[in-house]
Every structure is written in C-alpha cells, then in structure tokens.
Amino acid sequence: MTHTPRIRTVVSCTLLVVTLVAGATACGEPDGHQLSARPFDAAEQVSFNGPSGKEKADPDKPLEVTVKGEDGRITDVTAVDAEGRHLAGELAADGKRWHSTAPLAAGARYTVKVSTEDEDGAPGSRTLSFDTASPKKLLKVSFGPEKGTYGVGQPVTAELSAPVRDKAARATVERALRVRSTPAATGSWYWVDDKNLHYRPQEYWPANATIEVRSSLAGIKVTNSLYGAAAKPLKLTTGDRIEAITDASDHSMTVKRNGKVINTIPVTTGKPGFSTRNGVKVVLGKEYYVRMRGTSIGIAEGSSESYDLPVYYATRVTWSGEYVHAAPWSTGSQGSANVSHGCTGMSMGDAEWFFETVRPGDIVKVVGSIGDTMTPFDNGFGDWNLSWEKWQKGSALHNGTPDSAVGNTVQAARLRPHV
C-alpha cells in the first residue's frame, strides 16, 4: 500500500517564491530541493522480519517492515516476486510499520523496495531480497485438450491433482487459471466437481481464433497445507465455424460453415425407446472403423433388437457410444423415418463427406427428437446445454459454485457404441 509522503514547504528567506533556475540557491542552502536529492541508504533506518543469510522465509508468516527510532518513517513499500506478482500490504498511518495482508508465495524469490524519509524530509531507500521455503504439498493443474486446432465448440478443461472443496480456495485457484482468446471472447470457468473445471465462452469461440491458457498458481497458497505448482501452458486454435444441425422430426441434417449452408443430408435417428438425445454436442473424435454391438447398451444377444455390425466413418459425439456414421443398411429410411438405436445414420458417401469435413470441437446439434436433452458433463461435452446464467453460477468468482456438485462422473460411462 502506498502512503503519500509529507510535502515540506521550503521558504526562501523572506520571499514565498521558488525560483526554478539552474544554480539558484536559497539562503545559502545547497542547490535544489531536498526531496529531489538522491535517496540516502536507509539500511540503518529500517528493519524487516525476513530471513538472514541463506535461510528461507516461512510463507505462512506475514512480511513486516519497521522503522528504527522515532525520527524517520516509511513512505512506500513494494514487494514483488520473480513472477511479477505484487504482494498486498498495509502501511500504518504514522509510517512506522508496513505489513503484508496476503500470503507470500511458496518457493519464490521476493524483492522488497522500501522508501523512507528522515526527520527533515530527506528521502531514503532500501532494497531487500529473500526466498521463501518450498511447499511440501503441491496442487498440480493439467490443461486440455491437447495442443492443436479444434472446432468453435471445444471447451478448455483443467484437471487438478487434489480435490478443492472450499469456496474461497476454489476462488484462489480460479483466479490463477487464465484464458485469453484472440479475437477476444467473454468466458468463465465452471467447477464440474472438486477436481475438474471446464471453460467456455458465453457464445462459441470465434472462428480461426487463438486461445492461450496459463496458470499463475505456482507457489500460491490454496489451503493451509496445499500450494499451487507450476503448470504447462496450452495454446489452441480454432478453425472455421462448422455446425451440423440434425432435425430428428424432419430426418435431415443441415451442415453450415461460418453460417453458410454447405450440405443437406438425409438421415435417420433413434427410434422410440432409443431416441437420440436433443441438444448441443461436440465432436469428440473420429474412427474410420468401429464394431458396434447391441450388448454394449444392454440389448440381449439374440433378441429382436440385437445387432453386431461393422461401421465406417464413425464420428463420436458422446462417450456412451452415440455417433454420426455410415448406415448402408438403413438407406431406405434415411430422410423418412427414424430406425436407429440412437446414432445418426446416413449413406456411405455422406458419412465419408461428414467424416472428412468435421474435426473435434465442431458442433453437432439435435432438435426435434423425443429423447432427453444431452447432459452437460457426464457423457461428453454437453457444456453448451447450460444457459450462460447457469454456467456462471458454476464459477467460484461469480455467484459461487452450486452446493450440490455434479460429482466425479466425468469419465464414468464410456460405454461401447450403438447404431
């Protein structure tokens, strides 16, 4: 905290005029104003409670700088670590004591600059440096997805090495996880559970954008025994805005690139009892060949609904096995009826085109189905099915995270595929 120094008025003999001419003197005093003089070494004027020699400071103890004697006072203190992070502090009204009001970073090197003045108002200065002890328990952060180019619907993920439940601790973590896109996009983190966060913009990412993800959590105290570790930054790019909108009631898929329709495809979706989920999904990956069995979704082998099929050009949109894929066995129903077990089926040629056109992170939206809506987190990236207002409530920096967390179900149901 900066304390404004006292300004002492210098009266030149009997005149209340200061003549700003080089070489001018007042009543025989030295040239220039004493406040513009080079600061004296204040090493004998101030002391601090930091370590000496090669010792390291306890990051759990506040830093304190004090004035020796009765004549001088502190006018300003800045404490900055090697990462450029300023340590918050407070200066007493009489200028005799400054102390930190935020925890020091662990495993960090601090430089402290102290400005003072003596009883005559002459400025002094002292610079101190010290290291803080390394933490015993670290909170590590891993960002996802892997570096690369994705569709505009791809959320950013952060996985923590230990659970963080306290809301204040979550706020500390979230402040340190920084996402910047060019062009800019307003976004927010959402605490999926105690160890996983997702970040998405209010709307989709801009097309052909650059997204940079960094953590400044290193050395920062999260809980009484847990400190942040350094994290590997992540850089992503987005491609064109690809949106595939499937109308299950109309049995058609419309594919857009940057808002312009580039293809309309006849499809079949889930029949009653196996209805395709409504809502926004995000492409998770692509597999040229997948063997799909009814037993993977609970259909008894040998029953009327049983199947065991080779499937090509399979684009995955849920972990439980919902795909957009080639379905040559149902070409007679594509564009007119829904006969699948939940996937979106199309001809071999259309499936190949779709497979080659989309990438992970692209948007696949289903409307007009009698099925449920895609859930947000437990079966892929259904993040966009939460309104922006509800999304912000999942942040520790906005309205606070919900009391009932989603739970550790993100990877719970990676079932085998169905057609």
Short mmCIF file of C-alpha atoms in Angstrom, two decimals:
data_model
loop_
_atom_site.label_atom_id
_atom_site.label_comp_id
_atom_site.label_asym_id
_atom_site.label_seq_id
_atom_site.Cartn_x
_atom_site.Cartn_y
_atom_site.Cartn_z
CA MET A 1 0.00 0.00 0.00
CA THR A 2 1.37 3.41 -0.93
CA HIS A 3 1.35 6.13 1.69
CA THR A 4 1.58 9.67 0.34
CA PRO A 5 4.69 11.33 1.78
CA ARG A 6 4.53 14.63 3.66
CA ILE A 7 5.48 17.53 1.45
CA ARG A 8 7.52 20.10 3.30
CA THR A 9 7.31 23.69 2.08
CA VAL A 10 10.65 25.40 1.64
CA VAL A 11 10.52 29.15 2.27
CA SER A 12 13.23 31.11 0.53
CA CYS A 13 14.32 33.73 3.17
CA THR A 14 11.52 36.29 3.28
CA LEU A 15 10.05 35.52 -0.16
CA LEU A 16 7.35 32.89 -0.78
CA VAL A 17 8.73 32.28 -4.27
CA VAL A 18 10.77 29.37 -5.56
CA THR A 19 12.98 30.38 -8.46
CA LEU A 20 13.41 27.43 -10.84
CA VAL A 21 16.74 28.50 -12.31
CA ALA A 22 19.70 26.18 -12.54
CA GLY A 23 22.32 27.03 -9.98
CA ALA A 24 19.98 29.19 -7.81
CA THR A 25 20.32 28.86 -4.03
CA ALA A 26 18.14 29.87 -1.11
CA CYS A 27 19.73 31.49 1.98
CA GLY A 28 22.99 29.65 1.39
CA GLU A 29 21.42 26.11 1.26
CA PRO A 30 22.69 23.52 -1.27
CA ASP A 31 21.39 23.62 -4.83
CA GLY A 32 17.95 22.06 -5.50
CA HIS A 33 15.08 20.82 -3.33
CA GLN A 34 15.98 18.18 -0.79
CA LEU A 35 13.16 15.88 -1.96
CA SER A 36 14.76 15.74 -5.41
CA ALA A 37 18.09 14.68 -3.94
CA ARG A 38 19.39 11.17 -4.45
CA PRO A 39 17.90 8.94 -1.69
CA PHE A 40 20.25 8.00 1.10
CA ASP A 41 20.88 4.37 2.05
CA ALA A 42 18.18 3.58 4.61
CA ALA A 43 19.73 0.29 5.72
CA GLU A 44 20.26 1.68 9.22
CA GLN A 45 16.79 3.23 9.29
CA VAL A 46 14.54 0.22 8.61
CA SER A 47 14.43 -3.44 9.56
CA PHE A 48 12.32 -6.37 8.42
CA ASN A 49 11.43 -9.79 9.81
CA GLY A 50 12.73 -11.75 6.82
CA PRO A 51 15.44 -14.40 6.95
CA SER A 52 19.14 -13.70 7.02
CA GLY A 53 21.88 -15.35 5.01
CA LYS A 54 20.78 -18.49 3.15
CA GLU A 55 17.72 -19.07 5.32
CA LYS A 56 14.30 -19.09 3.70
CA ALA A 57 11.20 -17.34 4.94
CA ASP A 58 8.12 -19.20 6.11
CA PRO A 59 5.42 -18.30 3.54
CA ASP A 60 2.77 -18.68 6.23
CA LYS A 61 4.20 -15.74 8.20
CA PRO A 62 3.45 -12.15 7.11
CA LEU A 63 6.26 -9.88 5.99
CA GLU A 64 6.84 -6.86 8.24
CA VAL A 65 8.98 -3.75 7.68
CA THR A 66 9.51 -1.27 10.54
CA VAL A 67 11.36 1.98 11.23
CA LYS A 68 14.11 2.13 13.84
CA GLY A 69 13.92 5.04 16.24
CA GLU A 70 11.47 7.93 16.42
CA ASP A 71 12.62 10.31 13.72
CA GLY A 72 12.03 8.61 10.34
CA ARG A 73 9.07 6.99 8.66
CA ILE A 74 8.20 4.70 5.75
CA THR A 75 6.55 6.35 2.75
CA ASP A 76 6.16 3.37 0.40
CA VAL A 77 6.81 -0.40 0.15
CA THR A 78 6.59 -2.63 -2.91
CA ALA A 79 7.16 -6.38 -2.67
CA VAL A 80 7.27 -8.33 -5.94
CA ASP A 81 8.19 -11.95 -6.64
CA ALA A 82 10.11 -13.24 -9.65
CA GLU A 83 6.83 -13.89 -11.50
CA GLY A 84 5.95 -10.20 -11.26
CA ARG A 85 3.21 -10.73 -8.67
CA HIS A 86 2.83 -7.89 -6.16
CA LEU A 87 2.33 -8.70 -2.50
CA ALA A 88 -0.53 -6.73 -0.97
CA GLY A 89 0.27 -4.82 2.21
CA GLU A 90 -0.78 -2.04 4.56
CA LEU A 91 1.17 0.95 5.90
CA ALA A 92 0.39 2.33 9.33
CA ALA A 93 -0.88 5.91 9.45
CA ASP A 94 2.25 7.11 11.27
CA GLY A 95 4.53 5.41 8.72
CA LYS A 96 6.28 3.34 11.37
CA ARG A 97 5.22 -0.12 10.16
CA TRP A 98 4.24 -1.90 6.94
CA HIS A 99 2.96 -5.48 6.87
CA SER A 100 1.71 -7.84 4.18
CA THR A 101 -2.01 -8.55 4.06
CA ALA A 102 -1.87 -11.55 1.69
CA PRO A 103 0.07 -14.83 1.95
CA LEU A 104 3.53 -14.96 0.43
CA ALA A 105 4.07 -17.37 -2.44
CA ALA A 106 5.99 -20.52 -1.52
CA GLY A 107 9.23 -21.38 -3.31
CA ALA A 108 9.51 -17.81 -4.57
CA ARG A 109 12.13 -15.04 -4.54
CA TYR A 110 10.94 -11.62 -3.43
CA THR A 111 12.43 -8.19 -3.97
CA VAL A 112 11.23 -5.56 -1.50
CA LYS A 113 11.81 -1.85 -2.13
CA VAL A 114 11.31 0.44 0.86
CA SER A 115 11.12 4.23 0.57
CA THR A 116 11.58 6.37 3.69
CA GLU A 117 12.19 9.92 4.84
CA ASP A 118 14.08 11.27 7.85
CA GLU A 119 13.01 13.98 10.29
CA ASP A 120 13.98 16.67 7.77
CA GLY A 121 12.07 15.08 4.89
CA ALA A 122 15.13 13.78 3.07
CA PRO A 123 14.29 10.61 1.11
CA GLY A 124 15.85 7.25 1.86
CA SER A 125 15.70 3.90 0.13
CA ARG A 126 16.48 0.28 0.88
CA THR A 127 16.10 -2.83 -1.29
CA LEU A 128 15.78 -6.26 0.31
CA SER A 129 15.69 -9.73 -1.28
CA PHE A 130 14.80 -13.09 0.20
CA ASP A 131 13.49 -16.54 -0.73
CA THR A 132 10.51 -18.38 0.71
CA ALA A 133 10.55 -22.06 1.61
CA SER A 134 9.23 -24.57 -0.91
CA PRO A 135 5.84 -26.16 -0.22
CA LYS A 136 5.57 -29.75 0.95
CA LYS A 137 2.28 -30.49 -0.86
CA LEU A 138 1.58 -29.24 -4.38
CA LEU A 139 -1.62 -28.78 -6.33
CA LYS A 140 -0.89 -29.58 -9.97
CA VAL A 141 -3.02 -28.44 -12.90
CA SER A 142 -3.25 -30.16 -16.30
CA PHE A 143 -4.96 -28.30 -19.14
CA GLY A 144 -6.82 -29.92 -22.01
CA PRO A 145 -7.38 -30.76 -24.75
CA GLU A 146 -4.02 -31.44 -26.37
CA LYS A 147 -2.41 -28.68 -28.41
CA GLY A 148 -3.97 -28.41 -31.85
CA THR A 149 -6.79 -26.96 -33.95
CA TYR A 150 -10.39 -27.56 -32.85
CA GLY A 151 -13.92 -26.57 -33.64
CA VAL A 152 -15.51 -23.50 -32.06
CA GLY A 153 -17.45 -25.61 -29.55
CA GLN A 154 -14.40 -27.12 -27.82
CA PRO A 155 -14.31 -26.35 -24.07
CA VAL A 156 -10.99 -25.91 -22.26
CA THR A 157 -10.51 -28.28 -19.34
CA ALA A 158 -8.40 -28.12 -16.17
CA GLU A 159 -7.76 -31.22 -14.07
CA LEU A 160 -6.43 -30.79 -10.52
CA SER A 161 -4.21 -33.31 -8.75
CA ALA A 162 -6.12 -32.98 -5.48
CA PRO A 163 -9.73 -32.08 -4.61
CA VAL A 164 -10.55 -28.46 -3.76
CA ARG A 165 -13.87 -28.12 -1.93
CA ASP A 166 -13.73 -24.85 -0.01
CA LYS A 167 -15.28 -21.98 -1.98
CA ALA A 168 -12.56 -19.50 -1.02
CA ALA A 169 -9.87 -21.97 -2.08
CA ARG A 170 -11.71 -22.54 -5.36
CA ALA A 171 -11.73 -18.80 -5.96
CA THR A 172 -7.95 -18.72 -5.40
CA VAL A 173 -7.46 -21.47 -7.96
CA GLU A 174 -9.84 -19.96 -10.48
CA ARG A 175 -8.22 -16.52 -10.36
CA ALA A 176 -4.92 -18.12 -11.33
CA LEU A 177 -6.27 -20.04 -14.35
CA ARG A 178 -6.25 -17.57 -17.19
CA VAL A 179 -7.75 -18.00 -20.64
CA ARG A 180 -7.24 -15.44 -23.40
CA SER A 181 -8.52 -15.63 -26.94
CA THR A 182 -7.71 -13.53 -29.99
CA PRO A 183 -10.21 -12.26 -31.10
CA ALA A 184 -11.44 -11.74 -27.56
CA ALA A 185 -14.38 -13.72 -26.17
CA THR A 186 -16.09 -13.37 -22.78
CA GLY A 187 -15.92 -16.67 -20.89
CA SER A 188 -15.90 -18.33 -17.49
CA TRP A 189 -14.79 -21.46 -15.64
CA TYR A 190 -17.30 -23.98 -14.27
CA TRP A 191 -16.46 -26.38 -11.43
CA VAL A 192 -17.67 -29.74 -12.73
CA ASP A 193 -16.56 -31.38 -9.49
CA ASP A 194 -13.82 -30.98 -6.87
CA LYS A 195 -11.02 -31.76 -9.33
CA ASN A 196 -12.29 -30.75 -12.77
CA LEU A 197 -13.11 -27.39 -14.33
CA HIS A 198 -14.39 -26.51 -17.81
CA TYR A 199 -14.02 -23.14 -19.52
CA ARG A 200 -16.25 -21.90 -22.35
CA PRO A 201 -17.18 -18.52 -23.79
CA GLN A 202 -20.64 -17.05 -23.49
CA GLU A 203 -21.13 -17.92 -27.15
CA TYR A 204 -18.99 -20.27 -29.23
CA TRP A 205 -15.33 -19.37 -29.78
CA PRO A 206 -14.66 -17.06 -32.70
CA ALA A 207 -13.69 -18.87 -35.90
CA ASN A 208 -9.96 -19.01 -36.64
CA ALA A 209 -9.08 -17.78 -33.15
CA THR A 210 -6.01 -18.35 -30.96
CA ILE A 211 -6.66 -19.48 -27.38
CA GLU A 212 -3.94 -19.30 -24.72
CA VAL A 213 -4.34 -20.97 -21.33
CA ARG A 214 -1.95 -20.29 -18.46
CA SER A 215 -1.72 -20.75 -14.70
CA SER A 216 -0.17 -18.31 -12.23
CA LEU A 217 -0.89 -20.66 -9.32
CA ALA A 218 2.77 -21.60 -8.71
CA GLY A 219 3.63 -21.00 -5.06
CA ILE A 220 0.19 -19.60 -4.22
CA LYS A 221 -1.43 -20.88 -1.02
CA VAL A 222 -4.67 -22.72 -1.78
CA THR A 223 -5.38 -24.28 1.62
CA ASN A 224 -3.40 -24.49 4.86
CA SER A 225 -1.18 -27.27 3.54
CA LEU A 226 -1.62 -27.05 -0.23
CA TYR A 227 0.23 -24.73 -2.60
CA GLY A 228 -0.01 -24.36 -6.35
CA ALA A 229 2.55 -25.94 -8.66
CA ALA A 230 3.81 -24.61 -11.97
CA ALA A 231 1.65 -25.73 -14.90
CA LYS A 232 2.44 -26.25 -18.57
CA PRO A 233 0.64 -23.60 -20.65
CA LEU A 234 -1.63 -24.57 -23.53
CA LYS A 235 -2.19 -22.97 -26.91
CA LEU A 236 -5.12 -23.89 -29.15
CA THR A 237 -6.52 -22.58 -32.39
CA THR A 238 -10.00 -22.85 -33.87
CA GLY A 239 -10.88 -23.48 -37.47
CA ASP A 240 -13.99 -22.48 -39.37
CA ARG A 241 -17.29 -22.50 -37.52
CA ILE A 242 -18.78 -25.86 -38.51
CA GLU A 243 -22.31 -26.61 -37.26
CA ALA A 244 -24.29 -29.75 -38.06
CA ILE A 245 -27.96 -29.38 -37.10
CA THR A 246 -30.00 -32.57 -37.20
CA ASP A 247 -33.80 -32.26 -37.19
CA ALA A 248 -34.96 -35.67 -36.00
CA SER A 249 -38.58 -34.89 -36.87
CA ASP A 250 -37.61 -33.94 -40.43
CA HIS A 251 -34.97 -36.70 -40.79
CA SER A 252 -32.38 -34.30 -42.20
CA MET A 253 -29.04 -32.77 -41.25
CA THR A 254 -28.03 -29.26 -42.30
CA VAL A 255 -24.30 -28.52 -42.23
CA LYS A 256 -23.07 -24.93 -42.11
CA ARG A 257 -19.63 -23.40 -42.46
CA ASN A 258 -19.32 -19.90 -40.97
CA GLY A 259 -23.09 -19.52 -41.15
CA LYS A 260 -23.47 -20.64 -44.77
CA VAL A 261 -25.21 -23.93 -45.62
CA ILE A 262 -22.75 -26.27 -47.37
CA ASN A 263 -24.74 -29.54 -47.35
CA THR A 264 -28.14 -31.02 -46.51
CA ILE A 265 -28.09 -34.75 -45.77
CA PRO A 266 -30.99 -37.22 -45.35
CA VAL A 267 -30.53 -39.10 -42.07
CA THR A 268 -32.19 -41.50 -39.67
CA THR A 269 -32.01 -41.06 -35.89
CA GLY A 270 -33.10 -43.04 -32.84
CA LYS A 271 -36.41 -44.85 -32.93
CA PRO A 272 -38.85 -44.87 -29.95
CA GLY A 273 -37.15 -46.42 -26.95
CA PHE A 274 -33.74 -45.46 -28.34
CA SER A 275 -34.37 -41.80 -29.15
CA THR A 276 -31.35 -39.63 -29.98
CA ARG A 277 -30.56 -37.00 -27.37
CA ASN A 278 -31.55 -33.43 -28.14
CA GLY A 279 -29.21 -30.50 -27.60
CA VAL A 280 -25.70 -29.39 -28.48
CA LYS A 281 -22.95 -31.99 -28.58
CA VAL A 282 -19.32 -31.57 -29.54
CA VAL A 283 -17.32 -33.89 -31.78
CA LEU A 284 -15.06 -35.97 -29.51
CA GLY A 285 -13.15 -37.90 -32.15
CA LYS A 286 -13.30 -39.82 -35.40
CA GLU A 287 -12.84 -43.55 -36.07
CA TYR A 288 -12.71 -44.95 -39.59
CA TYR A 289 -13.95 -48.35 -38.39
CA VAL A 290 -15.92 -49.37 -35.30
CA ARG A 291 -17.60 -52.67 -34.48
CA MET A 292 -20.96 -51.93 -32.88
CA ARG A 293 -22.83 -54.49 -30.74
CA GLY A 294 -26.22 -54.24 -29.08
CA THR A 295 -24.88 -55.89 -25.93
CA SER A 296 -22.84 -52.71 -25.26
CA ILE A 297 -26.06 -50.81 -24.46
CA GLY A 298 -27.88 -53.60 -22.65
CA ILE A 299 -29.63 -55.33 -25.57
CA ALA A 300 -29.71 -59.08 -25.06
CA GLU A 301 -27.88 -61.08 -27.70
CA GLY A 302 -30.29 -62.90 -29.96
CA SER A 303 -33.23 -60.61 -29.15
CA SER A 304 -35.23 -58.78 -31.81
CA GLU A 305 -33.16 -55.60 -31.24
CA SER A 306 -29.79 -57.35 -31.20
CA TYR A 307 -27.09 -56.26 -33.66
CA ASP A 308 -23.40 -56.79 -34.39
CA LEU A 309 -22.26 -54.61 -37.27
CA PRO A 310 -19.08 -53.20 -38.86
CA VAL A 311 -19.45 -49.41 -39.05
CA TYR A 312 -17.37 -46.99 -41.12
CA TYR A 313 -16.77 -43.24 -40.99
CA ALA A 314 -17.83 -43.03 -37.34
CA THR A 315 -17.75 -39.57 -35.77
CA ARG A 316 -18.19 -39.82 -31.98
CA VAL A 317 -20.31 -37.25 -30.07
CA THR A 318 -20.85 -38.99 -26.68
CA TRP A 319 -18.72 -41.31 -24.57
CA SER A 320 -21.65 -43.74 -24.26
CA GLY A 321 -21.42 -44.51 -27.96
CA GLU A 322 -23.53 -42.05 -29.94
CA TYR A 323 -22.00 -41.47 -33.36
CA VAL A 324 -22.73 -39.91 -36.71
CA HIS A 325 -21.82 -42.75 -39.10
CA ALA A 326 -22.43 -44.64 -42.31
CA ALA A 327 -25.51 -46.88 -42.14
CA PRO A 328 -25.93 -48.54 -45.56
CA TRP A 329 -28.48 -51.00 -44.10
CA SER A 330 -30.96 -48.16 -43.45
CA THR A 331 -30.71 -46.11 -46.66
CA GLY A 332 -34.39 -46.80 -47.39
CA SER A 333 -35.37 -45.00 -44.17
CA GLN A 334 -32.90 -42.13 -44.35
CA GLY A 335 -34.81 -38.92 -44.91
CA SER A 336 -38.15 -40.51 -43.99
CA ALA A 337 -38.08 -42.47 -40.72
CA ASN A 338 -36.09 -42.93 -37.51
CA VAL A 339 -34.95 -46.53 -37.18
CA SER A 340 -31.56 -46.43 -35.38
CA HIS A 341 -30.63 -47.28 -31.79
CA GLY A 342 -29.62 -43.67 -31.05
CA CYS A 343 -26.95 -42.83 -33.60
CA THR A 344 -27.40 -40.59 -36.62
CA GLY A 345 -27.10 -42.76 -39.72
CA MET A 346 -26.54 -41.72 -43.33
CA SER A 347 -25.31 -43.14 -46.62
CA MET A 348 -21.71 -44.25 -47.05
CA GLY A 349 -20.90 -41.29 -49.31
CA ASP A 350 -22.49 -38.72 -47.00
CA ALA A 351 -20.79 -40.24 -43.95
CA GLU A 352 -17.41 -40.08 -45.67
CA TRP A 353 -18.00 -36.40 -46.55
CA PHE A 354 -19.07 -35.61 -42.98
CA PHE A 355 -16.09 -37.51 -41.55
CA GLU A 356 -13.68 -35.53 -43.73
CA THR A 357 -15.40 -32.17 -43.06
CA VAL A 358 -15.61 -32.05 -39.25
CA ARG A 359 -12.92 -32.04 -36.57
CA PRO A 360 -13.01 -32.48 -32.76
CA GLY A 361 -14.71 -29.49 -31.18
CA ASP A 362 -17.18 -28.95 -34.02
CA ILE A 363 -20.83 -28.59 -33.11
CA VAL A 364 -23.43 -31.33 -33.64
CA LYS A 365 -26.88 -30.17 -32.57
CA VAL A 366 -30.03 -32.31 -32.48
CA VAL A 367 -33.53 -30.85 -32.42
CA GLY A 368 -37.00 -32.38 -32.82
CA SER A 369 -36.23 -35.67 -31.09
CA ILE A 370 -38.50 -37.15 -28.44
CA GLY A 371 -35.39 -38.06 -26.46
CA ASP A 372 -33.92 -36.31 -23.41
CA THR A 373 -31.50 -33.39 -23.66
CA MET A 374 -27.77 -34.07 -23.67
CA THR A 375 -26.41 -33.76 -20.11
CA PRO A 376 -23.65 -31.18 -19.56
CA PHE A 377 -20.65 -33.15 -18.32
CA ASP A 378 -21.01 -36.88 -17.76
CA ASN A 379 -21.23 -38.11 -21.35
CA GLY A 380 -19.03 -35.84 -23.44
CA PHE A 381 -19.10 -32.08 -23.88
CA GLY A 382 -22.69 -31.00 -23.32
CA ASP A 383 -21.45 -27.73 -21.80
CA TRP A 384 -23.44 -25.62 -24.25
CA ASN A 385 -26.73 -27.00 -22.98
CA LEU A 386 -26.42 -24.78 -19.89
CA SER A 387 -27.55 -21.18 -20.26
CA TRP A 388 -24.88 -18.52 -19.70
CA GLU A 389 -26.61 -17.54 -16.44
CA LYS A 390 -26.44 -21.11 -15.12
CA TRP A 391 -22.90 -21.51 -16.40
CA GLN A 392 -21.71 -18.51 -14.41
CA LYS A 393 -23.22 -19.99 -11.24
CA GLY A 394 -20.68 -22.78 -11.58
CA SER A 395 -17.86 -20.29 -11.09
CA ALA A 396 -16.38 -19.51 -7.68
CA LEU A 397 -15.86 -15.91 -8.82
CA HIS A 398 -19.42 -15.11 -9.86
CA ASN A 399 -22.37 -16.45 -7.89
CA GLY A 400 -20.43 -19.29 -6.36
CA THR A 401 -20.41 -22.97 -7.22
CA PRO A 402 -23.59 -24.97 -6.64
CA ASP A 403 -23.81 -26.67 -3.25
CA SER A 404 -24.55 -29.98 -4.95
CA ALA A 405 -21.62 -30.64 -7.25
CA VAL A 406 -22.05 -32.77 -10.33
CA GLY A 407 -19.77 -35.35 -8.76
CA ASN A 408 -16.92 -37.40 -10.08
CA THR A 409 -18.87 -38.70 -13.07
CA VAL A 410 -16.98 -37.09 -15.94
CA GLN A 411 -15.38 -40.34 -17.05
CA ALA A 412 -17.99 -42.64 -15.52
CA ALA A 413 -19.79 -44.05 -18.54
CA ARG A 414 -17.50 -44.58 -21.53
CA LEU A 415 -19.64 -47.35 -22.95
CA ARG A 416 -19.23 -49.14 -26.24
CA PRO A 417 -21.00 -47.79 -29.32
CA HIS A 418 -24.52 -48.35 -30.60
CA VAL A 419 -26.06 -47.79 -34.03
#
